[in-house]
Amino acid sequence: MFEHLTPQKPDAILKLVQMYREDPRADKVDLGVGVYKDATGNTPVMRAIKAAEQQLWQDQTTKSYVGLAGDPGFSDAMIKLVLGDTIARDKIAAAATPGGTGAVRQAFELIKMARPDARVFVSNPTWPNHLSILDYLGMETVLYRYFDDETRGVDFDGMIADLKTARAGDVVLLHGCCHNPTGANLSAVQWQDVIAVLQETGAVPMIDIAYQGFGDGLEADAAATRAVAAAMPECLIAASCSKNFGIYRERTGILMMVANGTGKGVAQGTLAFLNRQNFSFPPDHGARLVTMILNDDALRADWMAELEEVRLSMLGLREQLARELQQRAGSDRFGFLAEHRGMFSRLGTTPELVMKMREEHGIYMVGDSRMNIAGLNAQTVPILAEAIIAAGV
Ligand code: LMR
């Protein structure tokens, strides 16, 4: 039977990781996969995670199963982190998942189960794995305009015009903050316009929030998600702890479901059922650490302080890069880099020039010109600026 298998297209982001590893040049710069790196190029274990792990090692007496939806304490803590007090806890069903990607996958399956003919509207561009999973599940996708190649900001008129073509029961996938791959985000006022279109069309919002705390701060980054969830009768939220807790390999995420027309028991039971079908119990280690941190004043304060250091360092790198480019280009045409938020920015250039920067300067960015800003440091920013100008971007 296995002779029927055909080679799969490699994931562009993960392929780049491999290519970077194999490049012998000492001055190469990795701006590929979305992983935070400190000034020395290390992806550190956050202080609060280390402390929580130590405590957990001391106190944990069993590794027996938890529950199909994970630890309810994790759900409570994450719902509070993402949604604050906007929605009553008993109106939200939630289940832990293996990472944010696991939550996205479960959300798509849930949509398919509830409404097999739903179309999923995704931004053009979006995280490539959104499209890949939707395609794998055989779900119909519709691209809505998002990135304006000229301004490197959001093509808001195009986005609204495209979202207006959604029908009741279609799903609109939105990035809660720190849009991946572009770094271009909606203003608070624009989010209100998006909500109005969702209400008008009856489309159901699904929010992917994987970078809370990396943009304008923990609360500010959750504001759009909260506004959408509060305004709509139904909403799905896929949240990740990989980046803001730095626990990438622990696979810690959660799917939340606001379903006002559905009994809470049905909603919660469906999430548990879907977990059981796909992987049974979700991973617990990362979720437990997150719960400990969020429920302990001292650990939480230390986590928030370190996350803020990370956020400010990325902002500093953005500003330095925009400045270096302004000096070299003699114009403000790269000013958008300081306006973008989150880990990524789309430079807005061709795959040919991306390749040229890789071959001639050892700069590894994704082919669509997405750069991981967190992969830079004060020393590599001028190298990147030099390469961008030398390549003729
Ligand atoms: C990214 O976009 O680089 C991250 O979300 C990591 C991944 O899994 O692709």
Coordinates of C-alpha atoms and ligand atoms in Angstrom, one line a residue:
M1 CA 0.0 0.0 0.0
F2 CA 2.7 2.5 0.8
E3 CA 3.9 2.5 -2.8
H4 CA 0.9 4.8 -3.4
L5 CA 2.4 7.6 -1.2
T6 CA 3.8 10.6 -3.1
P7 CA 6.4 13.1 -1.7
Q8 CA 4.8 15.9 0.3
K9 CA 5.7 19.4 -0.3
P10 CA 8.1 20.5 2.5
D11 CA 6.8 23.2 4.8
A12 CA 8.5 26.4 3.6
I13 CA 9.3 27.6 7.1
L14 CA 10.6 24.3 8.4
K15 CA 12.7 23.8 5.2
L16 CA 14.4 27.1 5.8
V17 CA 15.5 25.9 9.3
Q18 CA 17.3 23.0 7.7
M19 CA 18.9 25.1 5.0
Y20 CA 20.2 27.5 7.7
R21 CA 21.7 24.7 9.7
E22 CA 23.5 23.4 6.7
D23 CA 25.0 26.8 5.7
P24 CA 28.6 26.8 6.9
R25 CA 29.0 30.6 6.9
A26 CA 29.7 32.1 10.3
D27 CA 27.9 35.4 9.7
K28 CA 24.6 33.9 8.5
V29 CA 21.4 35.4 10.0
D30 CA 18.4 33.2 10.8
L31 CA 15.1 35.2 10.4
G32 CA 13.0 32.1 9.6
V33 CA 10.9 30.2 12.0
G34 CA 9.0 32.2 14.6
V35 CA 11.1 31.6 17.7
Y36 CA 12.3 34.3 20.0
K37 CA 16.1 34.6 20.4
D38 CA 18.0 36.8 22.9
A39 CA 21.0 38.9 22.0
T40 CA 23.2 35.8 22.2
G41 CA 21.0 33.8 19.8
N42 CA 19.6 31.5 22.5
T43 CA 16.0 30.8 23.0
P44 CA 15.9 30.9 26.8
V45 CA 13.7 29.0 29.2
M46 CA 11.8 31.8 30.9
R47 CA 12.6 32.4 34.6
A48 CA 9.1 31.7 35.8
I49 CA 8.9 28.5 33.8
K50 CA 12.2 27.2 35.4
A51 CA 10.8 28.1 38.9
A52 CA 7.5 26.4 38.2
E53 CA 9.2 23.3 36.8
Q54 CA 11.3 23.1 39.9
Q55 CA 8.2 23.4 42.1
L56 CA 6.3 20.9 40.0
W57 CA 9.1 18.4 40.3
Q58 CA 8.9 18.7 44.0
D59 CA 5.2 18.6 44.4
Q60 CA 3.8 16.4 41.7
T61 CA 2.8 13.0 42.9
T62 CA 1.3 11.4 39.8
K63 CA 1.5 11.5 36.1
S64 CA -1.9 9.8 35.7
Y65 CA -4.4 11.0 33.1
V66 CA -6.1 14.3 33.7
G67 CA -9.2 14.8 31.5
L68 CA -10.0 14.9 27.8
A69 CA -10.2 18.6 27.8
G70 CA -7.2 19.0 30.0
D71 CA -7.0 20.5 33.5
P72 CA -10.1 22.8 34.0
G73 CA -7.7 25.1 36.0
F74 CA -5.7 25.6 32.8
S75 CA -8.9 26.6 30.9
D76 CA -9.9 29.0 33.7
A77 CA -6.5 30.7 33.8
M78 CA -6.2 30.9 30.0
I79 CA -9.8 32.2 29.5
K80 CA -9.0 34.9 32.0
L81 CA -5.7 35.8 30.3
V82 CA -7.2 36.0 26.8
L83 CA -10.7 37.2 27.5
G84 CA -10.4 38.9 30.8
D85 CA -13.9 39.5 32.3
T86 CA -15.6 40.1 29.0
I87 CA -17.6 36.9 28.9
A88 CA -19.0 34.9 31.8
R89 CA -17.0 31.8 32.4
D90 CA -20.0 29.6 32.1
K91 CA -20.6 30.8 28.5
I92 CA -17.3 29.4 27.3
A93 CA -16.4 25.8 26.5
A94 CA -12.7 25.1 26.3
A95 CA -10.2 22.3 25.8
A96 CA -6.4 22.1 26.0
T97 CA -4.7 21.1 22.8
P98 CA -1.2 20.2 21.6
G99 CA 0.0 23.8 21.0
G100 CA -1.8 26.6 19.1
T101 CA -1.6 24.5 15.9
G102 CA -3.6 21.8 17.7
A103 CA -6.2 24.3 18.7
V104 CA -6.4 25.5 15.1
R105 CA -6.8 22.0 13.8
Q106 CA -9.5 21.1 16.4
A107 CA -11.3 24.3 15.5
F108 CA -11.3 23.5 11.8
E109 CA -12.6 20.0 12.6
L110 CA -15.3 21.4 14.7
I111 CA -16.4 23.8 11.9
K112 CA -16.5 20.8 9.5
M113 CA -18.5 18.8 11.9
A114 CA -21.0 21.6 12.6
R115 CA -21.3 22.8 9.1
P116 CA -19.6 20.8 6.4
D117 CA -20.3 23.4 3.7
A118 CA -18.9 26.3 5.6
R119 CA -16.3 28.3 3.8
V120 CA -13.4 29.6 5.8
F121 CA -12.2 33.1 4.9
V122 CA -8.5 33.6 5.5
S123 CA -6.3 36.7 5.1
N124 CA -4.1 37.0 2.0
P125 CA -1.5 36.2 3.2
T126 CA -1.9 34.1 6.3
W127 CA 0.2 31.6 8.2
P128 CA 0.8 28.9 5.5
N129 CA -0.2 26.1 7.8
H130 CA -3.7 27.5 8.1
L131 CA -4.1 26.9 4.4
S132 CA -2.3 23.6 4.5
I133 CA -4.6 22.1 7.2
L134 CA -7.7 23.4 5.6
D135 CA -6.7 21.9 2.3
Y136 CA -5.8 18.6 4.1
L137 CA -9.3 18.5 5.7
G138 CA -10.9 19.3 2.3
M139 CA -12.4 22.5 3.5
E140 CA -13.3 25.3 1.1
T141 CA -11.2 28.5 1.7
V142 CA -11.7 32.0 0.4
L143 CA -8.8 34.5 0.6
Y144 CA -9.7 38.0 1.7
R145 CA -7.4 40.9 0.8
Y146 CA -5.2 42.0 3.7
F147 CA -1.8 43.2 2.9
D148 CA -1.2 46.3 0.8
D149 CA 2.1 45.7 -1.1
E150 CA 2.5 49.5 -1.6
T151 CA 2.1 50.8 1.9
R152 CA 3.0 47.5 3.7
G153 CA 0.0 48.1 5.9
V154 CA -3.5 46.6 5.8
D155 CA -5.5 47.0 2.6
F156 CA -8.5 47.7 4.8
D157 CA -11.0 48.7 2.1
G158 CA -10.2 45.5 0.2
M159 CA -10.5 43.4 3.4
I160 CA -13.9 44.8 4.2
A161 CA -15.2 44.5 0.6
D162 CA -14.1 40.8 0.6
L163 CA -15.5 40.0 4.1
K164 CA -18.9 41.4 3.0
T165 CA -19.1 38.5 0.5
A166 CA -19.2 36.0 3.5
R167 CA -22.6 34.2 4.1
A168 CA -24.2 33.3 7.3
G169 CA -22.4 30.3 8.7
D170 CA -19.2 30.9 6.9
V171 CA -16.1 31.4 9.1
V172 CA -13.8 34.3 9.1
L173 CA -10.3 33.5 10.5
L174 CA -8.7 36.6 12.1
H175 CA -5.3 37.0 13.8
G176 CA -6.0 38.4 17.2
C177 CA -2.8 40.4 17.2
C178 CA 0.7 40.4 15.6
H179 CA -0.4 39.2 12.2
N180 CA 1.7 36.3 10.9
P181 CA 3.3 36.7 8.4
T182 CA 2.9 40.4 7.7
G183 CA 3.2 42.3 11.1
A184 CA 0.5 44.7 9.8
N185 CA -2.4 45.0 12.1
L186 CA -5.8 46.6 12.3
S187 CA -6.5 49.6 14.5
A188 CA -9.2 49.5 17.3
V189 CA -11.5 51.5 15.0
Q190 CA -11.0 49.1 12.1
W191 CA -11.7 46.1 14.4
Q192 CA -15.1 47.7 15.1
D193 CA -15.8 47.9 11.4
V194 CA -14.9 44.2 11.0
I195 CA -17.3 43.3 13.8
A196 CA -20.0 45.3 12.1
V197 CA -19.4 43.2 8.9
L198 CA -19.5 40.0 10.8
Q199 CA -22.8 41.0 12.4
E200 CA -24.2 42.0 9.1
T201 CA -23.3 38.8 7.3
G202 CA -23.8 36.3 10.1
A203 CA -20.3 34.9 9.5
V204 CA -18.7 33.3 12.6
P205 CA -15.3 34.7 13.7
M206 CA -12.4 32.4 14.5
I207 CA -9.5 34.1 16.2
D208 CA -6.0 32.7 16.2
I209 CA -4.0 34.4 18.9
A210 CA -0.5 33.1 19.2
Y211 CA 1.6 36.1 20.1
Q212 CA -0.3 37.8 23.0
G213 CA 2.2 40.1 24.8
F214 CA 4.5 40.4 21.8
G215 CA 2.8 43.4 20.2
D216 CA 1.6 46.3 22.4
G217 CA 1.4 44.4 25.7
L218 CA -0.6 41.6 27.2
E219 CA -3.9 43.5 27.7
A220 CA -3.6 45.6 24.5
D221 CA -3.0 42.5 22.4
A222 CA -6.1 40.8 23.7
A223 CA -8.4 43.8 23.1
A224 CA -9.5 42.8 19.6
T225 CA -10.2 39.2 20.6
R226 CA -12.3 40.5 23.6
A227 CA -14.2 43.0 21.4
V228 CA -15.1 40.3 18.8
A229 CA -16.0 37.7 21.4
A230 CA -18.2 40.1 23.3
A231 CA -20.0 41.3 20.2
M232 CA -20.8 38.0 18.5
P233 CA -23.1 35.2 19.5
E234 CA -20.6 32.6 18.4
C235 CA -16.8 32.7 18.3
L236 CA -13.9 30.3 18.3
I237 CA -10.5 31.2 19.8
A238 CA -7.3 29.3 19.3
A239 CA -4.6 30.4 21.7
S240 CA -1.0 29.4 22.0
C241 CA 1.4 29.5 24.9
S242 CA 4.4 28.5 22.8
K243 CA 5.7 32.0 22.3
N244 CA 4.6 34.1 25.3
F245 CA 5.7 31.4 27.8
G246 CA 8.6 30.3 25.6
I247 CA 7.5 26.6 25.8
Y248 CA 7.5 25.8 22.1
R249 CA 8.3 22.1 22.4
E250 CA 5.9 21.5 25.3
R251 CA 2.9 21.9 22.9
T252 CA 0.6 24.0 25.0
G253 CA -2.5 25.6 23.5
I254 CA -6.3 25.9 24.0
L255 CA -9.4 26.1 22.0
M256 CA -12.2 28.2 23.4
M257 CA -15.7 28.2 22.0
V258 CA -18.4 30.8 22.7
A259 CA -21.7 29.2 21.5
N260 CA -24.7 31.1 22.9
G261 CA -27.2 29.0 21.0
T262 CA -25.8 25.7 22.1
G263 CA -26.0 24.1 25.5
K264 CA -22.7 24.4 27.4
G265 CA -22.7 20.6 27.9
V266 CA -23.0 20.0 24.1
A267 CA -20.2 22.5 23.3
Q268 CA -17.9 21.2 26.1
G269 CA -18.7 17.6 25.2
T270 CA -17.9 18.1 21.5
L271 CA -14.5 19.6 22.3
A272 CA -13.7 16.6 24.5
F273 CA -15.0 14.2 21.9
L274 CA -12.8 15.8 19.2
N275 CA -9.7 15.6 21.5
R276 CA -10.5 11.9 22.1
Q277 CA -10.7 11.1 18.4
N278 CA -7.4 12.9 17.5
F279 CA -5.0 12.3 20.4
S280 CA -7.1 11.5 23.4
F281 CA -5.6 13.5 26.4
P282 CA -3.8 16.7 25.6
P283 CA -0.3 17.3 26.9
D284 CA -0.3 18.4 30.5
H285 CA 3.2 19.5 31.4
G286 CA 3.3 22.9 29.7
A287 CA -0.4 23.6 30.6
R288 CA 0.4 22.9 34.3
L289 CA 3.3 25.3 34.3
V290 CA 1.2 28.0 32.7
T291 CA -1.5 27.5 35.3
M292 CA 0.9 27.7 38.2
I293 CA 2.4 30.9 36.8
L294 CA -0.9 32.6 36.1
N295 CA -2.2 31.7 39.6
D296 CA 0.8 32.7 41.6
D297 CA 1.3 36.4 42.2
A298 CA 5.1 36.3 42.3
L299 CA 5.6 33.9 39.4
R300 CA 3.1 35.8 37.3
A301 CA 4.8 39.2 38.0
D302 CA 8.2 37.7 37.0
W303 CA 6.7 36.2 33.8
M304 CA 5.1 39.4 32.9
A305 CA 8.3 41.3 33.5
E306 CA 10.3 39.0 31.3
L307 CA 7.7 39.0 28.6
E308 CA 7.8 42.8 28.6
E309 CA 11.6 42.7 28.2
V310 CA 11.1 40.4 25.2
R311 CA 8.5 42.7 23.7
L312 CA 10.6 45.8 24.2
S313 CA 13.7 44.2 22.8
M314 CA 11.8 43.4 19.6
L315 CA 10.4 46.9 19.4
G316 CA 14.0 48.2 19.8
L317 CA 15.2 46.0 17.0
R318 CA 12.4 47.2 14.8
E319 CA 13.3 50.9 15.4
Q320 CA 17.0 50.2 14.9
L321 CA 16.3 48.5 11.6
A322 CA 14.0 51.2 10.4
R323 CA 16.7 53.8 11.3
E324 CA 19.6 51.9 9.7
L325 CA 17.5 51.6 6.5
Q326 CA 16.5 55.2 6.6
Q327 CA 20.2 56.2 6.7
R328 CA 21.2 53.9 3.9
A329 CA 18.1 54.4 1.6
G330 CA 18.0 58.2 2.3
S331 CA 14.2 57.8 2.6
D332 CA 11.5 56.7 5.0
R333 CA 10.2 53.9 2.7
F334 CA 11.1 51.3 5.4
G335 CA 9.4 53.2 8.2
F336 CA 6.6 50.5 8.2
L337 CA 9.1 48.2 10.0
A338 CA 8.8 50.3 13.1
E339 CA 5.0 50.4 12.7
H340 CA 4.5 46.7 12.4
R341 CA 4.0 44.6 15.6
G342 CA 4.8 41.2 16.8
M343 CA 7.6 38.8 15.7
F344 CA 7.2 39.2 12.0
S345 CA 7.4 41.8 9.3
R346 CA 6.8 41.2 5.6
L347 CA 9.5 43.2 3.8
G348 CA 7.4 43.2 0.7
T349 CA 9.9 42.0 -1.9
T350 CA 10.2 39.3 -4.5
P351 CA 11.3 35.7 -4.0
E352 CA 14.3 36.5 -6.3
L353 CA 15.6 39.2 -4.0
V354 CA 15.0 37.0 -0.9
M355 CA 17.1 34.4 -2.6
K356 CA 19.8 36.9 -3.5
M357 CA 20.0 38.1 0.1
R358 CA 20.3 34.4 1.2
E359 CA 23.0 33.5 -1.3
E360 CA 25.1 36.7 -1.1
H361 CA 24.6 37.7 2.5
G362 CA 23.5 34.6 4.4
I363 CA 20.2 36.2 5.3
Y364 CA 17.5 33.6 5.9
M365 CA 14.0 34.9 5.6
V366 CA 10.9 33.1 4.3
G367 CA 10.4 33.2 0.5
D368 CA 7.5 35.6 0.8
S369 CA 9.9 38.0 2.5
R370 CA 8.7 37.4 6.1
M371 CA 11.4 38.2 8.6
N372 CA 11.5 37.1 12.2
I373 CA 12.5 40.3 13.9
A374 CA 13.2 38.3 17.1
G375 CA 16.0 36.5 15.2
L376 CA 18.0 39.8 15.0
N377 CA 20.3 41.5 17.5
A378 CA 22.0 44.8 17.6
Q379 CA 25.0 43.4 15.7
T380 CA 23.0 41.7 12.9
V381 CA 20.6 44.6 12.2
P382 CA 23.2 46.6 10.2
I383 CA 24.1 43.4 8.3
L384 CA 20.5 42.9 7.4
A385 CA 20.1 46.6 6.5
E386 CA 23.2 46.4 4.3
A387 CA 21.9 43.3 2.5
I388 CA 18.4 44.8 1.9
I389 CA 19.9 47.9 0.2
A390 CA 22.6 45.9 -1.7
A391 CA 20.0 43.5 -3.1
G392 CA 18.1 46.5 -4.4
V393 CA 14.9 46.0 -2.4
Ligands
LMR1 C1 6.0 30.4 12.5 O1 5.1 30.8 11.8 O2 7.2 30.4 12.2 C2 5.6 29.7 13.8 O3 4.3 29.7 14.0 C3 6.2 28.3 13.8 C4 5.5 27.3 12.9 O4 5.1 26.3 13.4 O5 5.5 27.6 11.7

